[in-house]
Amino acid sequence: MARSLPLKEPASRAISASQALAESIVAALEEGRLAPGQRLIEADLCVRFGVGRNTVREALQRLASEGVVELSRNRGATIREITPEQAQATLELTELLAGLAARSAAQKVHEQDNSSRMRAAIGRLEAAQLKIDDKPFIKARAGFYDALLRIGRNEELQRIFPSIHIHVLRAQFHLTRAHRNQFGDFSAIARAVLAGEPLRAERAMRKHVRRTRILLKQENAREAHRD
């Protein structure tokens, strides 16, 4: 029998059960407990996450609208798989949006308690970097991007950014280990944000995403050569 997994509901905001389930599925995907191409059976999800069928269906619809899940009459719900070409296109868009997130955060970092939020986010990421298990790093990386979005207070960016299915890309192409090796990039982004230097922050973020694009392109070239 599948082990029941608690829903991961952010304490800072009240969210629906279906949204909490959708976020839990994304977390399971990034942590390797679910995989691209894997079918998501409603009954199994009900047992695994301890929720009802209506909640599962709403969550799957939400994930389908965000490009994480594909819904089919014949196969039901399947976690999306993306091609190397789609991955590169996703990272091109990510570079622009993440760069804007870093720039916006740097513009507003000295307002309210934003500098404390940024220091806490990079501190958690640094602590997670020292652990062998990838799960704390995955959680802290998500928290780092969330901090940038919250500090920047660009509502349209907050709405659009989660919809670019970066979760699927990270899981399918195993990018977490690479990002752990690129911790210096996150430090550079945080320093620029905390210094209140928007252009420097944007450049640091875009450089980080470009490094990921190059790494992925090199890996795909090696895969093609082996085939």
CSV table of C-alpha atoms in Angstrom, one decimal:
chain,number,residue,atom,x,y,z
A,1,MET,CA,0.0,0.0,0.0
A,2,ALA,CA,1.3,3.4,-0.9
A,3,ARG,CA,2.5,5.6,2.0
A,4,SER,CA,0.4,8.6,2.6
A,5,LEU,CA,2.3,11.8,2.0
A,6,PRO,CA,1.2,15.0,3.8
A,7,LEU,CA,0.3,18.0,1.6
A,8,LYS,CA,2.8,20.7,1.7
A,9,GLU,CA,0.8,23.9,2.4
A,10,PRO,CA,2.7,27.1,2.6
A,11,ALA,CA,2.1,28.7,6.0
A,12,SER,CA,2.2,32.2,4.7
A,13,ARG,CA,-1.0,32.0,2.7
A,14,ALA,CA,-4.3,30.1,2.7
A,15,ILE,CA,-4.7,27.9,-0.3
A,16,SER,CA,-7.3,25.4,-1.5
A,17,ALA,CA,-6.8,21.6,-1.1
A,18,SER,CA,-6.4,21.2,-4.8
A,19,GLN,CA,-3.7,23.8,-5.0
A,20,ALA,CA,-1.9,22.2,-2.1
A,21,LEU,CA,-2.1,18.9,-3.8
A,22,ALA,CA,-0.8,20.4,-7.1
A,23,GLU,CA,2.2,21.9,-5.2
A,24,SER,CA,2.8,18.5,-3.5
A,25,ILE,CA,2.8,16.7,-6.9
A,26,VAL,CA,5.3,19.3,-8.2
A,27,ALA,CA,7.5,18.8,-5.1
A,28,ALA,CA,7.4,15.0,-5.6
A,29,LEU,CA,8.4,15.5,-9.2
A,30,GLU,CA,11.4,17.6,-8.4
A,31,GLU,CA,12.5,15.2,-5.6
A,32,GLY,CA,12.3,12.2,-7.9
A,33,ARG,CA,9.3,10.5,-6.3
A,34,LEU,CA,7.4,11.1,-9.6
A,35,ALA,CA,9.0,11.2,-13.0
A,36,PRO,CA,8.2,12.7,-16.5
A,37,GLY,CA,6.1,10.3,-18.5
A,38,GLN,CA,4.6,8.6,-15.4
A,39,ARG,CA,0.9,8.1,-15.3
A,40,LEU,CA,-1.0,9.6,-12.4
A,41,ILE,CA,-3.8,7.4,-11.4
A,42,GLU,CA,-6.6,9.2,-9.5
A,43,ALA,CA,-7.2,6.3,-7.0
A,44,ASP,CA,-3.5,6.1,-6.2
A,45,LEU,CA,-3.2,9.8,-5.7
A,46,CYS,CA,-6.2,9.7,-3.3
A,47,VAL,CA,-4.4,7.1,-1.2
A,48,ARG,CA,-0.9,8.5,-1.5
A,49,PHE,CA,-1.9,12.1,-0.6
A,50,GLY,CA,-4.9,11.4,1.6
A,51,VAL,CA,-7.4,13.5,-0.4
A,52,GLY,CA,-10.7,12.9,-2.3
A,53,ARG,CA,-11.3,12.4,-6.0
A,54,ASN,CA,-12.7,15.9,-6.6
A,55,THR,CA,-9.5,17.4,-5.1
A,56,VAL,CA,-7.4,15.2,-7.3
A,57,ARG,CA,-9.3,16.1,-10.4
A,58,GLU,CA,-9.1,19.8,-9.7
A,59,ALA,CA,-5.3,19.5,-9.0
A,60,LEU,CA,-4.7,17.7,-12.2
A,61,GLN,CA,-6.7,20.3,-14.2
A,62,ARG,CA,-4.6,23.0,-12.5
A,63,LEU,CA,-1.3,21.2,-13.4
A,64,ALA,CA,-2.5,20.6,-17.0
A,65,SER,CA,-3.2,24.4,-17.4
A,66,GLU,CA,0.4,25.0,-16.1
A,67,GLY,CA,2.0,22.5,-18.6
A,68,VAL,CA,3.1,20.0,-15.9
A,69,VAL,CA,0.5,17.3,-16.7
A,70,GLU,CA,-1.1,16.1,-20.0
A,71,LEU,CA,-4.7,14.9,-19.9
A,72,SER,CA,-5.9,12.3,-22.3
A,73,ARG,CA,-9.2,10.5,-22.7
A,74,ASN,CA,-7.4,7.1,-23.1
A,75,ARG,CA,-4.5,7.4,-20.7
A,76,GLY,CA,-5.8,9.8,-18.2
A,77,ALA,CA,-3.2,12.1,-16.6
A,78,THR,CA,0.5,11.8,-17.4
A,79,ILE,CA,3.4,14.0,-16.3
A,80,ARG,CA,4.6,15.8,-19.3
A,81,GLU,CA,7.9,14.9,-21.1
A,82,ILE,CA,9.7,17.6,-23.0
A,83,THR,CA,12.1,17.4,-25.9
A,84,PRO,CA,15.6,18.9,-25.8
A,85,GLU,CA,14.4,21.6,-28.2
A,86,GLN,CA,11.5,22.4,-25.9
A,87,ALA,CA,13.9,22.5,-22.9
A,88,GLN,CA,16.1,25.1,-24.6
A,89,ALA,CA,13.0,27.2,-25.5
A,90,THR,CA,11.9,27.0,-21.9
A,91,LEU,CA,15.3,28.1,-20.6
A,92,GLU,CA,15.3,31.0,-23.0
A,93,LEU,CA,12.1,32.2,-21.5
A,94,THR,CA,13.3,31.4,-18.0
A,95,GLU,CA,16.3,33.6,-18.6
A,96,LEU,CA,14.2,36.6,-19.4
A,97,LEU,CA,11.7,36.1,-16.6
A,98,ALA,CA,14.2,35.2,-13.9
A,99,GLY,CA,16.3,38.1,-14.9
A,100,LEU,CA,13.4,40.4,-14.5
A,101,ALA,CA,12.6,38.9,-11.1
A,102,ALA,CA,16.2,39.5,-9.9
A,103,ARG,CA,16.1,43.1,-11.3
A,104,SER,CA,12.8,43.9,-9.7
A,105,ALA,CA,13.9,42.5,-6.3
A,106,ALA,CA,17.1,44.6,-6.4
A,107,GLN,CA,14.9,47.7,-7.0
A,108,LYS,CA,12.8,47.0,-3.9
A,109,VAL,CA,15.2,45.2,-1.6
A,110,HIS,CA,15.5,48.2,0.8
A,111,GLU,CA,11.8,48.5,1.4
A,112,GLN,CA,10.1,47.0,4.5
A,113,ASP,CA,11.8,43.8,5.6
A,114,ASN,CA,12.9,42.7,2.1
A,115,SER,CA,16.6,42.6,2.8
A,116,SER,CA,16.0,40.2,5.7
A,117,ARG,CA,13.8,38.0,3.5
A,118,MET,CA,16.6,37.9,0.9
A,119,ARG,CA,19.3,37.1,3.4
A,120,ALA,CA,17.1,34.3,4.9
A,121,ALA,CA,16.5,32.8,1.5
A,122,ILE,CA,20.2,32.7,0.5
A,123,GLY,CA,21.1,31.5,4.0
A,124,ARG,CA,18.7,28.5,3.7
A,125,LEU,CA,20.1,27.7,0.3
A,126,GLU,CA,23.7,27.8,1.6
A,127,ALA,CA,22.8,25.5,4.5
A,128,ALA,CA,21.0,23.1,2.1
A,129,GLN,CA,24.1,23.1,-0.1
A,130,LEU,CA,26.1,21.5,2.7
A,131,LYS,CA,23.7,18.5,3.0
A,132,ILE,CA,24.0,15.3,1.0
A,133,ASP,CA,20.3,14.9,0.4
A,134,ASP,CA,19.0,16.9,-2.5
A,135,LYS,CA,15.5,17.5,-1.0
A,136,PRO,CA,16.5,20.4,1.3
A,137,PHE,CA,18.3,22.1,-1.6
A,138,ILE,CA,15.3,21.7,-3.9
A,139,LYS,CA,13.1,23.3,-1.2
A,140,ALA,CA,15.5,26.1,-0.6
A,141,ARG,CA,16.0,26.8,-4.3
A,142,ALA,CA,12.2,27.2,-4.6
A,143,GLY,CA,12.3,29.5,-1.6
A,144,PHE,CA,15.0,31.6,-3.2
A,145,TYR,CA,13.0,32.2,-6.3
A,146,ASP,CA,9.9,32.8,-4.3
A,147,ALA,CA,11.8,35.4,-2.2
A,148,LEU,CA,12.8,37.2,-5.4
A,149,LEU,CA,9.2,37.3,-6.7
A,150,ARG,CA,7.8,38.4,-3.4
A,151,ILE,CA,10.4,41.2,-2.9
A,152,GLY,CA,9.9,42.4,-6.5
A,153,ARG,CA,6.1,42.6,-6.1
A,154,ASN,CA,5.4,42.3,-9.8
A,155,GLU,CA,2.0,40.6,-9.8
A,156,GLU,CA,2.1,39.6,-13.5
A,157,LEU,CA,5.5,38.0,-13.1
A,158,GLN,CA,4.3,36.2,-10.0
A,159,ARG,CA,1.4,34.8,-12.1
A,160,ILE,CA,3.4,33.9,-15.2
A,161,PHE,CA,6.6,32.5,-13.7
A,162,PRO,CA,5.2,29.3,-12.2
A,163,SER,CA,3.6,28.4,-15.5
A,164,ILE,CA,6.7,27.8,-17.5
A,165,HIS,CA,7.0,24.1,-16.4
A,166,ILE,CA,10.6,24.5,-15.2
A,167,HIS,CA,9.8,21.7,-12.7
A,168,VAL,CA,9.4,19.2,-15.5
A,169,LEU,CA,12.6,20.3,-17.1
A,170,ARG,CA,14.6,20.1,-13.8
A,171,ALA,CA,13.3,16.6,-13.1
A,172,GLN,CA,13.6,15.2,-16.6
A,173,PHE,CA,17.2,16.5,-17.2
A,174,HIS,CA,18.4,16.0,-13.6
A,175,LEU,CA,19.4,19.7,-13.1
A,176,THR,CA,19.5,19.8,-9.3
A,177,ARG,CA,23.0,18.3,-9.0
A,178,ALA,CA,24.2,20.9,-11.6
A,179,HIS,CA,22.6,23.7,-9.7
A,180,ARG,CA,24.3,22.5,-6.5
A,181,ASN,CA,27.6,22.8,-8.3
A,182,GLN,CA,26.6,26.3,-9.3
A,183,PHE,CA,25.9,27.6,-5.9
A,184,GLY,CA,28.2,30.6,-6.5
A,185,ASP,CA,25.7,31.8,-9.1
A,186,PHE,CA,23.0,32.1,-6.4
A,187,SER,CA,25.4,33.9,-4.1
A,188,ALA,CA,26.3,36.4,-6.8
A,189,ILE,CA,22.6,37.0,-7.5
A,190,ALA,CA,21.8,37.5,-3.8
A,191,ARG,CA,24.8,39.9,-3.3
A,192,ALA,CA,23.6,42.1,-6.3
A,193,VAL,CA,20.0,42.1,-5.0
A,194,LEU,CA,21.1,43.0,-1.4
A,195,ALA,CA,23.4,45.8,-2.8
A,196,GLY,CA,20.3,47.2,-4.6
A,197,GLU,CA,21.9,47.0,-8.0
A,198,PRO,CA,19.2,46.0,-10.5
A,199,LEU,CA,21.3,45.6,-13.7
A,200,ARG,CA,24.0,43.6,-11.9
A,201,ALA,CA,21.3,41.3,-10.4
A,202,GLU,CA,19.7,40.7,-13.7
A,203,ARG,CA,23.0,40.0,-15.4
A,204,ALA,CA,24.0,37.5,-12.6
A,205,MET,CA,20.6,35.7,-13.0
A,206,ARG,CA,20.7,35.5,-16.8
A,207,LYS,CA,24.3,34.3,-16.6
A,208,HIS,CA,23.2,31.5,-14.3
A,209,VAL,CA,20.4,30.4,-16.6
A,210,ARG,CA,22.6,30.6,-19.7
A,211,ARG,CA,25.1,28.2,-17.9
A,212,THR,CA,22.3,25.8,-17.5
A,213,ARG,CA,21.3,26.1,-21.1
A,214,ILE,CA,24.9,25.4,-22.2
A,215,LEU,CA,25.2,22.4,-19.8
A,216,LEU,CA,22.0,20.9,-21.1
A,217,LYS,CA,23.0,21.4,-24.8
A,218,GLN,CA,26.3,19.7,-24.1
A,219,GLU,CA,24.6,16.8,-22.4
A,220,ASN,CA,22.2,16.3,-25.2
A,221,ALA,CA,25.0,16.4,-27.7
A,222,ARG,CA,26.8,13.6,-25.8
A,223,GLU,CA,23.5,11.6,-25.7
A,224,ALA,CA,23.1,12.0,-29.5
A,225,HIS,CA,26.8,10.9,-30.0
A,226,ARG,CA,26.3,7.8,-27.9
A,227,ASP,CA,23.2,6.9,-29.9
